[in-house]
Short mmCIF file of C-alpha atoms in Angstrom, two decimals:
data_model
loop_
_atom_site.label_atom_id
_atom_site.label_comp_id
_atom_site.label_asym_id
_atom_site.label_seq_id
_atom_site.Cartn_x
_atom_site.Cartn_y
_atom_site.Cartn_z
CA MET A 1 54.59 89.17 123.16
CA ASN A 2 54.92 92.74 122.83
CA LYS A 3 57.93 93.50 125.38
CA LEU A 4 59.47 90.68 123.20
CA LEU A 5 58.91 92.18 119.84
CA VAL A 6 60.37 95.63 121.13
CA ILE A 7 63.62 93.31 121.93
CA LEU A 8 64.08 91.70 119.05
CA PHE A 9 63.42 94.99 116.96
CA ALA A 10 66.33 96.58 119.26
CA ALA A 11 68.15 94.00 118.47
CA MET A 12 68.05 93.69 115.17
CA LEU A 13 68.84 97.40 115.11
CA PHE A 14 71.94 97.12 116.88
CA SER A 15 73.36 94.72 114.77
CA CYS A 16 72.42 96.62 112.13
CA ASN A 17 74.62 99.76 113.53
CA ASN A 18 78.28 98.87 112.25
CA GLN A 19 80.67 98.37 115.72
CA ALA A 20 82.84 101.29 114.59
CA GLN A 21 79.99 103.89 114.91
CA VAL A 22 78.59 102.64 118.37
CA ASN A 23 81.73 102.52 120.39
CA PRO A 24 82.03 105.44 122.43
CA LYS A 25 85.49 105.94 121.65
CA GLN A 26 84.59 106.67 118.16
CA GLN A 27 83.08 109.97 119.22
CA ASP A 28 86.03 111.15 120.54
CA VAL A 29 87.28 110.63 116.91
CA ILE A 30 84.18 112.79 115.65
CA ASN A 31 84.93 115.70 118.00
CA ALA A 32 88.14 115.70 117.69
CA GLU A 33 90.27 118.93 116.70
CA PRO A 34 91.53 118.45 113.23
CA MET A 35 95.34 117.92 112.44
CA GLU A 36 96.26 120.31 109.52
CA VAL A 37 99.12 118.57 107.17
CA ALA A 38 101.69 120.99 106.40
CA MET A 39 102.67 121.16 102.40
CA GLU A 40 105.54 119.91 101.25
CA ASN A 41 107.73 121.23 97.94
CA GLY A 42 104.31 123.38 97.15
CA LYS A 43 101.89 120.25 97.74
CA ALA A 44 99.19 119.30 99.86
CA LYS A 45 97.40 116.12 101.23
CA ALA A 46 93.99 114.97 101.47
CA TYR A 47 92.10 112.12 102.69
CA PHE A 48 89.22 110.24 101.37
CA ALA A 49 87.26 106.65 102.27
CA SER A 50 85.02 105.76 99.60
CA GLY A 51 85.01 101.51 99.99
CA CYS A 52 87.52 99.89 98.73
CA PHE A 53 90.89 101.43 98.25
CA TRP A 54 91.51 99.85 95.10
CA CYS A 55 89.46 101.25 93.62
CA VAL A 56 89.58 104.75 95.13
CA GLU A 57 93.34 105.12 94.68
CA ALA A 58 93.18 104.03 90.67
CA ILE A 59 90.08 106.84 90.52
CA TYR A 60 92.45 109.74 92.07
CA GLU A 61 95.41 109.17 90.31
CA SER A 62 93.79 109.71 87.19
CA VAL A 63 93.05 113.20 87.87
CA LYS A 64 95.25 116.25 87.08
CA GLY A 65 97.38 117.32 89.56
CA VAL A 66 97.20 114.42 91.82
CA ASP A 67 100.90 112.90 91.91
CA GLU A 68 100.12 109.94 93.94
CA SER A 69 97.19 108.17 95.92
CA ILE A 70 98.42 106.04 98.96
CA SER A 71 96.26 103.35 100.18
CA GLY A 72 95.68 103.05 103.82
CA TYR A 73 93.38 103.29 106.74
CA ALA A 74 91.80 106.25 108.56
CA GLY A 75 88.99 107.60 110.75
CA GLY A 76 89.26 104.71 113.42
CA HIS A 77 90.38 104.95 117.52
CA THR A 78 93.08 102.19 117.80
CA LYS A 79 96.61 102.37 116.61
CA ASN A 80 98.70 100.90 113.66
CA PRO A 81 94.82 99.23 112.37
CA THR A 82 96.18 96.11 109.51
CA TYR A 83 93.75 94.92 106.61
CA GLU A 84 92.77 92.12 108.88
CA SER A 85 91.65 94.26 112.18
CA SER A 86 89.96 96.99 110.26
CA ASN A 87 87.86 94.08 108.32
CA THR A 88 86.42 93.44 111.55
CA GLY A 89 84.73 96.28 112.38
CA LYS A 90 85.89 96.98 115.89
CA THR A 91 88.82 99.47 115.11
CA GLY A 92 86.89 101.91 113.63
CA HIS A 93 88.59 102.79 110.93
CA ALA A 94 87.59 103.03 106.97
CA GLU A 95 89.68 102.25 104.10
CA ALA A 96 90.81 105.18 102.98
CA VAL A 97 93.53 107.28 100.22
CA GLU A 98 96.20 109.68 101.25
CA ILE A 99 96.23 112.00 98.17
CA LEU A 100 99.07 114.15 97.19
CA TYR A 101 98.29 116.85 94.84
CA ASP A 102 99.80 119.98 93.61
CA PRO A 103 96.57 122.80 94.63
CA LYS A 104 97.70 124.93 91.61
CA VAL A 105 96.21 122.16 89.66
CA VAL A 106 93.56 120.99 90.98
CA SER A 107 91.60 122.46 93.92
CA PHE A 108 90.37 119.96 97.17
CA GLU A 109 87.05 121.21 96.16
CA THR A 110 87.59 119.55 92.92
CA LEU A 111 88.99 116.27 94.82
CA VAL A 112 85.67 116.85 96.50
CA ASP A 113 83.47 116.92 93.54
CA VAL A 114 85.62 113.49 92.17
CA TYR A 115 84.85 112.07 95.84
CA PHE A 116 80.81 112.20 95.03
CA ALA A 117 81.24 111.79 91.26
CA SER A 118 82.99 108.33 92.19
CA GLN A 119 80.68 106.60 94.21
CA ASN A 120 77.31 106.18 94.71
CA PRO A 121 76.74 108.52 97.46
CA THR A 122 73.47 107.39 99.14
CA GLN A 123 74.89 103.92 100.00
CA VAL A 124 75.82 103.45 103.80
CA ASN A 125 78.60 101.01 104.60
CA GLY A 126 79.99 100.59 101.73
CA GLN A 127 80.34 100.62 98.13
CA GLY A 128 78.46 97.98 95.78
CA GLY A 129 79.08 94.80 97.10
CA ASP A 130 81.86 96.07 99.42
CA LYS A 131 79.87 96.15 103.28
CA GLY A 132 81.11 97.02 106.23
CA SER A 133 82.23 99.56 108.57
CA GLN A 134 85.45 99.38 107.18
CA TYR A 135 83.96 100.54 103.66
CA ARG A 136 81.93 102.93 104.65
CA SER A 137 82.59 106.29 103.61
CA ILE A 138 84.15 109.56 104.98
CA ILE A 139 85.44 112.52 103.97
CA PHE A 140 88.53 114.31 106.43
CA TYR A 141 88.62 118.28 106.99
CA GLN A 142 91.59 119.76 107.94
CA ASN A 143 90.37 123.41 108.89
CA ALA A 144 87.32 124.89 108.62
CA GLU A 145 87.77 126.46 105.32
CA GLN A 146 87.48 122.45 104.01
CA LYS A 147 84.46 121.34 106.42
CA THR A 148 82.18 124.38 104.67
CA ILE A 149 83.33 123.07 101.74
CA ILE A 150 82.32 119.57 102.21
CA THR A 151 79.59 120.59 104.07
CA ASN A 152 78.53 122.84 101.26
CA LYS A 153 78.85 120.22 98.54
CA ILE A 154 77.22 117.84 100.52
CA LYS A 155 73.72 119.69 100.92
CA ASP A 156 73.95 120.75 97.34
CA LEU A 157 73.90 117.02 96.82
CA GLU A 158 70.93 116.11 99.00
CA LYS A 159 68.53 118.72 97.33
CA GLN A 160 70.12 117.48 94.07
CA LEU A 161 69.07 113.47 95.11
CA GLY A 162 66.15 113.97 97.16
CA LYS A 163 68.18 111.56 99.17
CA LYS A 164 70.66 111.96 102.12
CA VAL A 165 74.17 111.55 101.40
CA ALA A 166 75.99 108.89 103.03
CA ALA A 167 79.15 110.35 103.45
CA GLU A 168 80.26 110.99 107.32
CA VAL A 169 82.36 114.00 107.43
CA TYR A 170 85.56 113.62 110.06
CA PRO A 171 88.61 116.47 111.39
CA PHE A 172 91.34 114.28 110.16
CA GLN A 173 94.02 113.00 112.82
CA LYS A 174 95.92 110.41 111.26
CA PHE A 175 96.35 108.15 108.15
CA TRP A 176 97.67 104.84 108.66
CA ILE A 177 99.51 103.20 105.49
CA ALA A 178 98.22 99.79 104.32
CA GLU A 179 100.76 97.04 103.52
CA ASP A 180 102.44 96.96 100.42
CA TYR A 181 100.81 94.67 98.90
CA HIS A 182 97.67 96.88 98.36
CA GLN A 183 99.57 99.97 96.75
CA ASP A 184 99.26 100.29 93.49
CA TYR A 185 96.90 97.39 93.27
CA GLU A 186 94.64 97.67 90.17
CA ARG A 187 97.67 99.00 88.34
CA LEU A 188 99.82 96.04 89.13
CA ASN A 189 97.05 93.33 89.49
CA PRO A 190 95.20 94.09 86.04
CA ASP A 191 93.71 90.13 85.63
CA ASN A 192 92.38 90.12 88.91
CA PRO A 193 88.49 89.45 88.72
CA TYR A 194 87.81 92.00 91.33
CA ILE A 195 89.64 94.59 89.21
CA GLN A 196 88.41 93.55 86.12
CA ASN A 197 84.37 93.18 87.36
CA VAL A 198 84.39 96.38 89.83
CA SER A 199 87.65 98.33 89.85
CA VAL A 200 87.87 98.95 86.45
CA PRO A 201 84.04 99.38 85.57
CA ARG A 202 83.84 102.14 88.99
CA LEU A 203 86.86 103.99 87.39
CA ASN A 204 85.29 104.06 83.65
CA ARG A 205 82.14 105.23 85.09
CA PHE A 206 83.78 108.16 87.15
CA LYS A 207 85.66 109.29 83.86
CA ARG A 208 82.66 109.86 81.81
CA LYS A 209 80.90 111.63 84.57
CA MET A 210 84.25 114.30 84.61
CA PRO A 211 86.21 113.76 81.66
CA ASP A 212 87.34 117.12 81.87
CA VAL A 213 89.59 116.68 84.97
CA LEU A 214 91.62 113.45 83.30
CA LYS A 215 95.12 113.13 83.32
CA THR A 216 96.11 112.90 79.00
CA ASN A 217 97.53 109.79 79.57
CA HIS A 218 94.16 107.70 81.05
#
């Protein structure tokens, strides 16, 4: 009887872990050397995953110094992920955004502050009702300086909350741009029920937390 309970518990434990994290190939991604993206015309790029990319894209585009936010996939071990394949949890990828920003206007450190201020930092494998490994929180670093900024922010936040921060910290490898219909989704689909009931309220909560970083037209 005791042996049966142990087996059942192990099965439950395995099923609760997302497939992205238990796949051995994922360790190669986590342990890889980070890829640094070169600046172009004075603009830099940063990468974040924090639940549905429709929500995150709109949040970052409200921030001063951010020129563009692009929805896509990152953090996985397969090539050419799609919306359908990433939703299976088997590719290792999470819905992510690529942020094009002016470091003279907004720092990487501030972008990290935006990241944590715009989510539930303790929720594992998702944000709100969006649950699964494809919605997990990942923050990507391109060099040692960025990694230090991220880890220090996490330590401070855990001390403040008294809880573990769920965001994983990955070396940046590659960003795969999502399908065209995902881009600027909140702006182009204002009447969508998800946008009205989830995305816009999440954006507004963030705005109340960090009003000083917002663009004047937001």
